[in-house]
């Protein structure tokens, strides 16, 4: 009987063998090696290739057995039919874990399924933990570890971790996050066909991981429903779990079967489980990113009463609709708050809530002062739990107007607002020209205020924060 | 009895007076003037300001009466209480139409309401058509006409026209469209408080307008329901009408009342009318832009059978789910199509639909050839009406991989695909790094292939195209 190693040990390997490393830069094995070198993995890297003595300046070995030192993790990128032999070598070498990148297993029909079972059996007997096959495997920003075949940019370290049954996330999605988002990643666990490590075990690991505060999951099918539910029930008390489930329809389920060989199960049951446990369901990767941003940047609100301010009247109306439709309650501002707003308005305009920012901007010396006043008044109001605002990203082209705000004013003001009101989440929708919207988004999100391309998406994330706050409160009480 | 001028005459004015033009560049009147000059309005421009003899190099006049030539359109940007007197001057001058930019009328309570009625009465008696008050008014790209107080960039001329009860559209939204979208605008009609011209009349005008092919409407409340329904019934037979209705909830309705003094009416009735007439409802400005892009770029499909291709397996699964959930049918590719795909796959992979592009890219000499083959096979298939694809925007960082596609290859391939299959709409979702996604989006959208940030949004627009195709077919048959 071999003892079963925990995922934790494999996420922090001291040495990695890349089996199928290639000198041809377009081969998967070459990209995996390049990523490890470029990210600056702080352990030993051993390329394995019977036809090369050196790759990317590293000494290459004909087989994993020929490597002189210990090998903690083997990354396998050779065609499926060769994998059983490679796994036997790994067993002999007493490798601790393996990531099988290659596809052509359970995802490719019956013959592949037999190969997968053979490989899993060899690994099990030798006590080798396996990720995959058919996966991009592992990523750990604190160790500069990545086993993906997608060329990676430098990654921002953060507290969002991802469990994905697909290479998409550990691959192109990571590239998207790295180049478009201001939040950082801690770990990624690619599961692929899940011949050994599955969703439940990955979830248990991330639940205990000190560097992880928000968990994202892309799920086609759950392998062990009971264990998954137990893990989720335990973890959700401490960390939000955002789940994107695919294979929700018959056509989707059929596609999932040929993607990762997954049986997707009943959507109705999955939805009911999510609802009961308080898992946060996303309908797309886009929404998953919306939610990740909200949960990593923002505090959990104490209730669902939302303050609304908008630079356009239409924004006030649309935001009030969206908040109501997502189950938030448009706050009743205190009379004191309304009096302060009124005292800064021209006499012919009456203060009301939602707050129309336009007349305030017209009446005050600087637009940024109108914003500062409004956010401070609304967020100090004891009838307000959170806030949604629509601002005009006014950049160079607006320089000669009252709406113009400099980068410095914007940054200082919103850092201050966030600091002064640490317990109340704020979501912002920006209107204006693309360049200005991009620039303002960058500044606001560096201040940990998330920006969304519609008031509907602002309302949706606020509703998710509120819902999770309730889940957590209930779990503490119980 | 004075004859009522049509909107058409006011959208093509030969001369404009800007009443409230200012030398202070941050004043609304100054920006309006600057926009007209900068856009190159091809008619006469008369600034009106009692305290200036010249503004922006143009001779200024103390009142509209002092202008020597005819005035077709007066743009009024003085405080509400002064507007009745200005309107009397306009009546005396026999001005044809007026855009009242100023707010502080029905939008500002009872006192404003009286001023608005007085102004409307003076105009009515004099036969002056009025847009507003509380609006950004008119825009006509073919005449380089704009009356907005939002600093405008150069606008792309196109076939999308907008009716908006708010300055947001004619303002910041236009800036967004101009700087982020590849489609162009024909007309914008801002309605504001609608003391004269209303949604129904604007819709009738755009229905007849030769330069308009797609109509967008932002509506808080419809003034004359019967006339609106009649106009919509007539116009929808020829042009898609995309409607964003706000004031859908009690909180939203309250906000609408203080925004444009609108009574928003029952959402249920409005929804039922839209459904019965076949108007396309958007839930946000973001979705409205998604739809505008689809309707201006794409042909109407003949049915709802969708071909799916994706560079990631997860994309296949998610797209099949999304299409099914939006009422599309995942197409059954013909055996001939599957045979062609199979003949380009490695032997251990079996062709199926949704089409996984990854093994094709691995097996063919160039990624772009895999794309060309897949799109041509799918779009030539008589079982396919439209197509959804997920591609990897592979740019510089992917140059050494099989996924890489040059800008030229991408452009040529997709221009060819669009040309070869003119009757079948295609929507694309891109994954990858932000810079590459932006670049690919630009190239694809220049080829009139719309790109969306999720497969859900692709499926949603395809469903809207199909739905409108049915509406139109039914209206032709009836």
mmCIF file of N, CA, C and O in Angstrom, chain B residues 154-242:
data_model
loop_
_atom_site.group_PDB
_atom_site.id
_atom_site.type_symbol
_atom_site.label_atom_id
_atom_site.label_comp_id
_atom_site.label_asym_id
_atom_site.label_seq_id
_atom_site.Cartn_x
_atom_site.Cartn_y
_atom_site.Cartn_z
ATOM 1 N N UNK B 154 -14.632 62.867 -34.580
ATOM 2 C CA UNK B 154 -15.160 62.669 -35.930
ATOM 3 C C UNK B 154 -16.018 61.411 -35.935
ATOM 4 O O UNK B 154 -15.680 60.421 -35.301
ATOM 5 N N UNK B 155 -17.118 61.451 -36.638
ATOM 6 C CA UNK B 155 -18.034 60.320 -36.619
ATOM 7 C C UNK B 155 -17.990 59.574 -37.942
ATOM 8 O O UNK B 155 -17.903 60.173 -39.004
ATOM 9 N N UNK B 156 -18.058 58.260 -37.835
ATOM 10 C CA UNK B 156 -18.132 57.400 -39.002
ATOM 11 C C UNK B 156 -19.565 57.438 -39.531
ATOM 12 O O UNK B 156 -20.512 57.253 -38.770
ATOM 13 N N UNK B 157 -19.707 57.670 -40.826
ATOM 14 C CA UNK B 157 -21.046 57.675 -41.404
ATOM 15 C C UNK B 157 -21.500 56.239 -41.639
ATOM 16 O O UNK B 157 -20.706 55.400 -42.063
ATOM 17 N N UNK B 158 -22.740 55.946 -41.317
ATOM 18 C CA UNK B 158 -23.214 54.571 -41.479
ATOM 19 C C UNK B 158 -24.719 54.531 -41.582
ATOM 20 O O UNK B 158 -25.358 55.545 -41.886
ATOM 21 N N UNK B 159 -25.286 53.360 -41.291
ATOM 22 C CA UNK B 159 -26.727 53.202 -41.510
ATOM 23 C C UNK B 159 -27.511 52.910 -40.226
ATOM 24 O O UNK B 159 -28.643 52.475 -40.267
ATOM 25 N N UNK B 160 -26.860 53.142 -39.068
ATOM 26 C CA UNK B 160 -27.544 52.947 -37.792
ATOM 27 C C UNK B 160 -28.043 54.305 -37.292
ATOM 28 O O UNK B 160 -27.265 55.251 -37.215
ATOM 29 N N UNK B 161 -29.332 54.403 -36.979
ATOM 30 C CA UNK B 161 -29.870 55.651 -36.439
ATOM 31 C C UNK B 161 -30.482 55.415 -35.064
ATOM 32 O O UNK B 161 -30.871 54.294 -34.740
ATOM 33 N N UNK B 162 -30.517 56.487 -34.287
ATOM 34 C CA UNK B 162 -30.860 56.369 -32.872
ATOM 35 C C UNK B 162 -31.923 57.376 -32.475
ATOM 36 O O UNK B 162 -31.828 58.545 -32.835
ATOM 37 N N UNK B 163 -32.911 56.887 -31.738
ATOM 38 C CA UNK B 163 -33.888 57.782 -31.109
ATOM 39 C C UNK B 163 -33.683 57.659 -29.603
ATOM 40 O O UNK B 163 -33.718 56.545 -29.075
ATOM 41 N N UNK B 164 -33.436 58.782 -28.932
ATOM 42 C CA UNK B 164 -33.114 58.669 -27.517
ATOM 43 C C UNK B 164 -33.811 59.727 -26.720
ATOM 44 O O UNK B 164 -33.841 60.884 -27.101
ATOM 45 N N UNK B 165 -34.356 59.277 -25.593
ATOM 46 C CA UNK B 165 -35.048 60.210 -24.715
ATOM 47 C C UNK B 165 -34.053 60.866 -23.762
ATOM 48 O O UNK B 165 -34.438 61.403 -22.758
ATOM 49 N N UNK B 166 -32.797 60.804 -24.064
ATOM 50 C CA UNK B 166 -31.785 61.243 -23.129
ATOM 51 C C UNK B 166 -30.562 61.756 -23.848
ATOM 52 O O UNK B 166 -30.283 61.354 -24.974
ATOM 53 N N UNK B 167 -29.837 62.614 -23.158
ATOM 54 C CA UNK B 167 -28.605 63.131 -23.714
ATOM 55 C C UNK B 167 -27.499 62.095 -23.769
ATOM 56 O O UNK B 167 -26.545 62.226 -24.514
ATOM 57 N N UNK B 168 -27.612 61.054 -22.960
ATOM 58 C CA UNK B 168 -26.571 60.037 -22.879
ATOM 59 C C UNK B 168 -26.157 59.544 -24.256
ATOM 60 O O UNK B 168 -24.993 59.444 -24.590
ATOM 61 N N UNK B 169 -27.148 59.216 -25.070
ATOM 62 C CA UNK B 169 -26.865 58.642 -26.374
ATOM 63 C C UNK B 169 -26.217 59.646 -27.292
ATOM 64 O O UNK B 169 -25.139 59.419 -27.823
ATOM 65 N N UNK B 170 -26.921 60.757 -27.475
ATOM 66 C CA UNK B 170 -26.423 61.764 -28.398
ATOM 67 C C UNK B 170 -25.128 62.342 -27.853
ATOM 68 O O UNK B 170 -24.430 63.068 -28.522
ATOM 69 N N UNK B 171 -24.783 62.000 -26.643
ATOM 70 C CA UNK B 171 -23.610 62.514 -25.989
ATOM 71 C C UNK B 171 -22.509 61.486 -25.839
ATOM 72 O O UNK B 171 -21.858 61.085 -26.803
ATOM 73 N N UNK B 172 -22.310 61.055 -24.613
ATOM 74 C CA UNK B 172 -21.190 60.184 -24.303
ATOM 75 C C UNK B 172 -21.274 58.856 -25.047
ATOM 76 O O UNK B 172 -20.260 58.272 -25.431
ATOM 77 N N UNK B 173 -22.495 58.388 -25.282
ATOM 78 C CA UNK B 173 -22.666 57.124 -25.980
ATOM 79 C C UNK B 173 -22.138 57.214 -27.402
ATOM 80 O O UNK B 173 -21.525 56.276 -27.902
ATOM 81 N N UNK B 174 -22.354 58.354 -28.036
ATOM 82 C CA UNK B 174 -21.833 58.540 -29.395
ATOM 83 C C UNK B 174 -20.315 58.532 -29.385
ATOM 84 O O UNK B 174 -19.680 58.023 -30.299
ATOM 85 N N UNK B 175 -19.761 59.128 -28.335
ATOM 86 C CA UNK B 175 -18.309 59.133 -28.215
ATOM 87 C C UNK B 175 -17.818 57.689 -28.096
ATOM 88 O O UNK B 175 -16.821 57.305 -28.703
ATOM 89 N N UNK B 176 -18.542 56.909 -27.307
ATOM 90 C CA UNK B 176 -18.192 55.493 -27.152
ATOM 91 C C UNK B 176 -18.284 54.763 -28.503
ATOM 92 O O UNK B 176 -17.371 54.039 -28.900
ATOM 93 N N UNK B 177 -19.378 54.964 -29.210
ATOM 94 C CA UNK B 177 -19.552 54.292 -30.501
ATOM 95 C C UNK B 177 -18.445 54.708 -31.470
ATOM 96 O O UNK B 177 -17.861 53.878 -32.160
ATOM 97 N N UNK B 178 -18.153 56.023 -31.483
ATOM 98 C CA UNK B 178 -17.169 56.525 -32.447
ATOM 99 C C UNK B 178 -15.778 55.971 -32.170
ATOM 100 O O UNK B 178 -14.987 55.767 -33.087
ATOM 101 N N UNK B 179 -15.476 55.715 -30.894
ATOM 102 C CA UNK B 179 -14.109 55.319 -30.551
ATOM 103 C C UNK B 179 -13.959 53.821 -30.344
ATOM 104 O O UNK B 179 -12.844 53.321 -30.238
ATOM 105 N N UNK B 180 -15.064 53.086 -30.273
ATOM 106 C CA UNK B 180 -14.921 51.656 -29.992
ATOM 107 C C UNK B 180 -15.566 50.772 -31.045
ATOM 108 O O UNK B 180 -15.346 49.565 -31.045
ATOM 109 N N UNK B 181 -16.378 51.347 -31.931
ATOM 110 C CA UNK B 181 -17.121 50.508 -32.861
ATOM 111 C C UNK B 181 -16.747 50.775 -34.314
ATOM 112 O O UNK B 181 -16.374 51.882 -34.668
ATOM 113 N N UNK B 182 -16.898 49.740 -35.117
ATOM 114 C CA UNK B 182 -16.551 49.836 -36.534
ATOM 115 C C UNK B 182 -17.758 50.167 -37.402
ATOM 116 O O UNK B 182 -17.632 50.265 -38.606
ATOM 117 N N UNK B 183 -18.934 50.251 -36.788
ATOM 118 C CA UNK B 183 -20.083 50.630 -37.612
ATOM 119 C C UNK B 183 -20.345 52.126 -37.483
ATOM 120 O O UNK B 183 -19.898 52.771 -36.538
ATOM 121 N N UNK B 184 -21.048 52.671 -38.465
ATOM 122 C CA UNK B 184 -21.270 54.109 -38.502
ATOM 123 C C UNK B 184 -22.697 54.488 -38.178
ATOM 124 O O UNK B 184 -23.595 53.650 -38.099
ATOM 125 N N UNK B 185 -22.881 55.793 -37.973
ATOM 126 C CA UNK B 185 -24.164 56.349 -37.562
ATOM 127 C C UNK B 185 -24.717 57.198 -38.702
ATOM 128 O O UNK B 185 -23.963 57.877 -39.390
ATOM 129 N N UNK B 186 -26.013 57.164 -38.871
ATOM 130 C CA UNK B 186 -26.651 58.082 -39.811
ATOM 131 C C UNK B 186 -27.255 59.281 -39.055
ATOM 132 O O UNK B 186 -26.765 60.381 -39.163
ATOM 133 N N UNK B 187 -28.282 59.012 -38.249
ATOM 134 C CA UNK B 187 -28.951 60.116 -37.539
ATOM 135 C C UNK B 187 -29.091 59.809 -36.052
ATOM 136 O O UNK B 187 -29.218 58.637 -35.672
ATOM 137 N N UNK B 188 -29.126 60.863 -35.244
ATOM 138 C CA UNK B 188 -29.539 60.716 -33.853
ATOM 139 C C UNK B 188 -30.618 61.756 -33.590
ATOM 140 O O UNK B 188 -30.461 62.926 -33.986
ATOM 141 N N UNK B 189 -31.692 61.332 -32.987
ATOM 142 C CA UNK B 189 -32.745 62.275 -32.609
ATOM 143 C C UNK B 189 -32.940 62.182 -31.101
ATOM 144 O O UNK B 189 -33.420 61.176 -30.582
ATOM 145 N N UNK B 190 -32.540 63.244 -30.408
ATOM 146 C CA UNK B 190 -32.705 63.306 -28.957
ATOM 147 C C UNK B 190 -34.056 63.921 -28.659
ATOM 148 O O UNK B 190 -34.403 64.967 -29.213
ATOM 149 N N UNK B 191 -34.836 63.282 -27.830
ATOM 150 C CA UNK B 191 -36.207 63.749 -27.615
ATOM 151 C C UNK B 191 -36.394 64.528 -26.318
ATOM 152 O O UNK B 191 -37.263 65.395 -26.241
ATOM 153 N N UNK B 192 -35.601 64.215 -25.293
ATOM 154 C CA UNK B 192 -35.739 64.909 -24.008
ATOM 155 C C UNK B 192 -37.169 64.835 -23.494
ATOM 156 O O UNK B 192 -37.790 63.765 -23.518
ATOM 157 N N UNK B 193 -37.704 66.002 -23.073
ATOM 158 C CA UNK B 193 -39.036 66.014 -22.467
ATOM 159 C C UNK B 193 -40.177 65.882 -23.482
ATOM 160 O O UNK B 193 -41.339 65.784 -23.078
ATOM 161 N N UNK B 194 -39.863 65.932 -24.762
ATOM 162 C CA UNK B 194 -40.860 65.706 -25.841
ATOM 163 C C UNK B 194 -42.059 66.651 -25.766
ATOM 164 O O UNK B 194 -43.203 66.199 -25.785
ATOM 165 N N UNK B 195 -41.789 67.962 -25.695
ATOM 166 C CA UNK B 195 -42.924 68.888 -25.655
ATOM 167 C C UNK B 195 -43.580 68.985 -27.023
ATOM 168 O O UNK B 195 -44.706 69.464 -27.148
ATOM 169 N N UNK B 196 -42.886 68.545 -28.091
ATOM 170 C CA UNK B 196 -43.504 68.537 -29.431
ATOM 171 C C UNK B 196 -43.177 67.205 -30.127
ATOM 172 O O UNK B 196 -43.963 66.269 -30.074
ATOM 173 N N UNK B 197 -41.993 67.120 -30.747
ATOM 174 C CA UNK B 197 -41.645 65.889 -31.473
ATOM 175 C C UNK B 197 -41.524 64.733 -30.479
ATOM 176 O O UNK B 197 -40.878 64.876 -29.443
ATOM 177 N N UNK B 198 -42.141 63.604 -30.806
ATOM 178 C CA UNK B 198 -42.076 62.465 -29.893
ATOM 179 C C UNK B 198 -41.561 61.217 -30.603
ATOM 180 O O UNK B 198 -41.195 61.254 -31.781
ATOM 181 N N UNK B 199 -41.511 60.110 -29.847
ATOM 182 C CA UNK B 199 -40.943 58.854 -30.347
ATOM 183 C C UNK B 199 -41.622 58.380 -31.618
ATOM 184 O O UNK B 199 -40.960 57.925 -32.553
ATOM 185 N N UNK B 200 -42.936 58.488 -31.662
ATOM 186 C CA UNK B 200 -43.664 57.953 -32.812
ATOM 187 C C UNK B 200 -43.289 58.709 -34.086
ATOM 188 O O UNK B 200 -42.997 58.107 -35.121
ATOM 189 N N UNK B 201 -43.237 60.034 -33.985
ATOM 190 C CA UNK B 201 -42.915 60.826 -35.173
ATOM 191 C C UNK B 201 -41.471 60.580 -35.617
ATOM 192 O O UNK B 201 -41.180 60.476 -36.813
ATOM 193 N N UNK B 202 -40.572 60.475 -34.626
ATOM 194 C CA UNK B 202 -39.169 60.205 -34.949
ATOM 195 C C UNK B 202 -39.035 58.847 -35.636
ATOM 196 O O UNK B 202 -38.281 58.683 -36.604
ATOM 197 N N UNK B 203 -39.799 57.889 -35.156
ATOM 198 C CA UNK B 203 -39.756 56.544 -35.734
ATOM 199 C C UNK B 203 -40.287 56.547 -37.172
ATOM 200 O O UNK B 203 -39.695 55.921 -38.066
ATOM 201 N N UNK B 204 -41.380 57.259 -37.384
ATOM 202 C CA UNK B 204 -41.926 57.373 -38.753
ATOM 203 C C UNK B 204 -40.878 57.958 -39.695
ATOM 204 O O UNK B 204 -40.679 57.472 -40.806
ATOM 205 N N UNK B 205 -40.212 59.008 -39.219
ATOM 206 C CA UNK B 205 -39.205 59.661 -40.054
ATOM 207 C C UNK B 205 -38.074 58.699 -40.408
ATOM 208 O O UNK B 205 -37.684 58.547 -41.570
ATOM 209 N N UNK B 206 -37.532 58.003 -39.389
ATOM 210 C CA UNK B 206 -36.407 57.089 -39.651
ATOM 211 C C UNK B 206 -36.845 55.893 -40.491
ATOM 212 O O UNK B 206 -36.056 55.338 -41.255
ATOM 213 N N UNK B 207 -38.110 55.507 -40.345
ATOM 214 C CA UNK B 207 -38.631 54.419 -41.176
ATOM 215 C C UNK B 207 -38.562 54.769 -42.659
ATOM 216 O O UNK B 207 -38.302 53.911 -43.501
ATOM 217 N N UNK B 208 -38.775 56.047 -42.972
ATOM 218 C CA UNK B 208 -38.747 56.479 -44.375
ATOM 219 C C UNK B 208 -37.358 56.914 -44.829
ATOM 220 O O UNK B 208 -37.122 57.074 -46.019
ATOM 221 N N UNK B 209 -36.461 57.128 -43.871
ATOM 222 C CA UNK B 209 -35.147 57.687 -44.208
ATOM 223 C C UNK B 209 -34.300 56.668 -44.973
ATOM 224 O O UNK B 209 -34.022 55.578 -44.481
ATOM 225 N N UNK B 210 -33.892 57.048 -46.152
ATOM 226 C CA UNK B 210 -33.148 56.129 -47.035
ATOM 227 C C UNK B 210 -31.788 55.731 -46.469
ATOM 228 O O UNK B 210 -31.258 54.673 -46.809
ATOM 229 N N UNK B 211 -31.193 56.581 -45.652
ATOM 230 C CA UNK B 211 -29.854 56.282 -45.143
ATOM 231 C C UNK B 211 -29.880 55.397 -43.899
ATOM 232 O O UNK B 211 -28.842 54.972 -43.422
ATOM 233 N N UNK B 212 -31.066 55.150 -43.349
ATOM 234 C CA UNK B 212 -31.179 54.374 -42.104
ATOM 235 C C UNK B 212 -31.599 52.953 -42.404
ATOM 236 O O UNK B 212 -32.607 52.724 -43.078
ATOM 237 N N UNK B 213 -30.823 51.984 -41.878
ATOM 238 C CA UNK B 213 -31.182 50.588 -42.098
ATOM 239 C C UNK B 213 -31.495 49.891 -40.768
ATOM 240 O O UNK B 213 -32.159 48.872 -40.735
ATOM 241 N N UNK B 214 -30.957 50.428 -39.657
ATOM 242 C CA UNK B 214 -31.160 49.840 -38.326
ATOM 243 C C UNK B 214 -31.536 50.966 -37.372
ATOM 244 O O UNK B 214 -30.885 52.018 -37.375
ATOM 245 N N UNK B 215 -32.586 50.759 -36.568
ATOM 246 C CA UNK B 215 -33.046 51.820 -35.652
ATOM 247 C C UNK B 215 -32.882 51.367 -34.199
ATOM 248 O O UNK B 215 -33.336 50.285 -33.824
ATOM 249 N N UNK B 216 -32.219 52.210 -33.417
ATOM 250 C CA UNK B 216 -32.095 51.966 -31.973
ATOM 251 C C UNK B 216 -32.961 52.981 -31.241
ATOM 252 O O UNK B 216 -32.986 54.149 -31.602
ATOM 253 N N UNK B 217 -33.639 52.531 -30.192
ATOM 254 C CA UNK B 217 -34.449 53.464 -29.395
ATOM 255 C C UNK B 217 -34.172 53.276 -27.913
ATOM 256 O O UNK B 217 -34.223 52.144 -27.425
ATOM 257 N N UNK B 218 -33.893 54.377 -27.219
ATOM 258 C CA UNK B 218 -33.911 54.343 -25.757
ATOM 259 C C UNK B 218 -35.173 55.062 -25.318
ATOM 260 O O UNK B 218 -35.379 56.232 -25.635
ATOM 261 N N UNK B 219 -36.028 54.350 -24.603
ATOM 262 C CA UNK B 219 -37.348 54.872 -24.266
ATOM 263 C C UNK B 219 -37.547 54.854 -22.756
ATOM 264 O O UNK B 219 -37.321 53.824 -22.116
ATOM 265 N N UNK B 220 -37.962 55.983 -22.176
ATOM 266 C CA UNK B 220 -38.420 55.946 -20.775
ATOM 267 C C UNK B 220 -39.932 55.783 -20.769
ATOM 268 O O UNK B 220 -40.459 54.819 -20.250
ATOM 269 N N UNK B 221 -40.617 56.697 -21.396
ATOM 270 C CA UNK B 221 -42.065 56.526 -21.546
ATOM 271 C C UNK B 221 -42.481 56.952 -22.943
ATOM 272 O O UNK B 221 -41.915 57.884 -23.507
ATOM 273 N N UNK B 222 -43.464 56.263 -23.520
ATOM 274 C CA UNK B 222 -43.979 56.628 -24.843
ATOM 275 C C UNK B 222 -45.123 57.627 -24.645
ATOM 276 O O UNK B 222 -45.968 57.440 -23.788
ATOM 277 N N UNK B 223 -45.125 58.735 -25.436
ATOM 278 C CA UNK B 223 -46.135 59.755 -25.180
ATOM 279 C C UNK B 223 -47.494 59.372 -25.723
ATOM 280 O O UNK B 223 -48.507 59.471 -25.041
ATOM 281 N N UNK B 224 -47.485 58.897 -26.981
ATOM 282 C CA UNK B 224 -48.757 58.563 -27.620
ATOM 283 C C UNK B 224 -48.685 57.098 -28.053
ATOM 284 O O UNK B 224 -48.185 56.778 -29.133
ATOM 285 N N UNK B 225 -49.175 56.235 -27.179
ATOM 286 C CA UNK B 225 -49.034 54.792 -27.384
ATOM 287 C C UNK B 225 -49.592 54.319 -28.714
ATOM 288 O O UNK B 225 -48.961 53.560 -29.445
ATOM 289 N N UNK B 226 -50.780 54.796 -29.066
ATOM 290 C CA UNK B 226 -51.433 54.331 -30.286
ATOM 291 C C UNK B 226 -50.607 54.680 -31.527
ATOM 292 O O UNK B 226 -50.360 53.838 -32.397
ATOM 293 N N UNK B 227 -50.155 55.939 -31.560
ATOM 294 C CA UNK B 227 -49.376 56.373 -32.723
ATOM 295 C C UNK B 227 -48.042 55.626 -32.790
ATOM 296 O O UNK B 227 -47.556 55.267 -33.862
ATOM 297 N N UNK B 228 -47.449 55.390 -31.617
ATOM 298 C CA UNK B 228 -46.185 54.658 -31.567
ATOM 299 C C UNK B 228 -46.362 53.245 -32.128
ATOM 300 O O UNK B 228 -45.560 52.765 -32.930
ATOM 301 N N UNK B 229 -47.428 52.587 -31.712
ATOM 302 C CA UNK B 229 -47.672 51.216 -32.182
ATOM 303 C C UNK B 229 -47.881 51.194 -33.695
ATOM 304 O O UNK B 229 -47.323 50.357 -34.407
ATOM 305 N N UNK B 230 -48.644 52.148 -34.186
ATOM 306 C CA UNK B 230 -48.888 52.202 -35.639
ATOM 307 C C UNK B 230 -47.576 52.411 -36.401
ATOM 308 O O UNK B 230 -47.309 51.762 -37.411
ATOM 309 N N UNK B 231 -46.759 53.340 -35.896
ATOM 310 C CA UNK B 231 -45.472 53.629 -36.553
ATOM 311 C C UNK B 231 -44.582 52.387 -36.525
ATOM 312 O O UNK B 231 -43.991 52.001 -37.532
ATOM 313 N N UNK B 232 -44.506 51.754 -35.352
ATOM 314 C CA UNK B 232 -43.632 50.586 -35.203
ATOM 315 C C UNK B 232 -44.087 49.458 -36.115
ATOM 316 O O UNK B 232 -43.273 48.800 -36.769
ATOM 317 N N UNK B 233 -45.397 49.249 -36.199
ATOM 318 C CA UNK B 233 -45.941 48.169 -37.035
ATOM 319 C C UNK B 233 -45.544 48.372 -38.503
ATOM 320 O O UNK B 233 -45.222 47.424 -39.221
ATOM 321 N N UNK B 234 -45.557 49.624 -38.923
ATOM 322 C CA UNK B 234 -45.236 49.929 -40.311
ATOM 323 C C UNK B 234 -43.727 49.787 -40.567
ATOM 324 O O UNK B 234 -43.297 49.197 -41.559
ATOM 325 N N UNK B 235 -42.927 50.326 -39.626
ATOM 326 C CA UNK B 235 -41.474 50.392 -39.854
ATOM 327 C C UNK B 235 -40.810 49.021 -39.712
ATOM 328 O O UNK B 235 -39.886 48.693 -40.453
ATOM 329 N N UNK B 236 -41.302 48.196 -38.785
ATOM 330 C CA UNK B 236 -40.634 46.920 -38.493
ATOM 331 C C UNK B 236 -40.644 45.995 -39.714
ATOM 332 O O UNK B 236 -39.810 45.089 -39.833
ATOM 333 N N UNK B 237 -41.553 46.219 -40.632
ATOM 334 C CA UNK B 237 -41.585 45.408 -41.857
ATOM 335 C C UNK B 237 -40.339 45.628 -42.707
ATOM 336 O O UNK B 237 -39.971 44.774 -43.503
ATOM 337 N N UNK B 238 -39.737 46.796 -42.551
ATOM 338 C CA UNK B 238 -38.593 47.120 -43.412
ATOM 339 C C UNK B 238 -37.273 47.203 -42.669
ATOM 340 O O UNK B 238 -36.214 46.969 -43.230
ATOM 341 N N UNK B 239 -37.327 47.576 -41.380
ATOM 342 C CA UNK B 239 -36.095 47.807 -40.639
ATOM 343 C C UNK B 239 -36.205 47.254 -39.218
ATOM 344 O O UNK B 239 -37.243 47.431 -38.589
ATOM 345 N N UNK B 240 -35.128 46.647 -38.718
ATOM 346 C CA UNK B 240 -35.166 46.195 -37.320
ATOM 347 C C UNK B 240 -35.192 47.401 -36.375
ATOM 348 O O UNK B 240 -34.508 48.395 -36.603
ATOM 349 N N UNK B 241 -36.002 47.290 -35.344
ATOM 350 C CA UNK B 241 -36.074 48.334 -34.311
ATOM 351 C C UNK B 241 -35.627 47.700 -32.998
ATOM 352 O O UNK B 241 -36.251 46.744 -32.523
ATOM 353 N N UNK B 242 -34.546 48.206 -32.440
ATOM 354 C CA UNK B 242 -33.997 47.658 -31.195
ATOM 355 C C UNK B 242 -34.328 48.636 -30.074
ATOM 356 O O UNK B 242 -33.972 49.803 -30.146
#
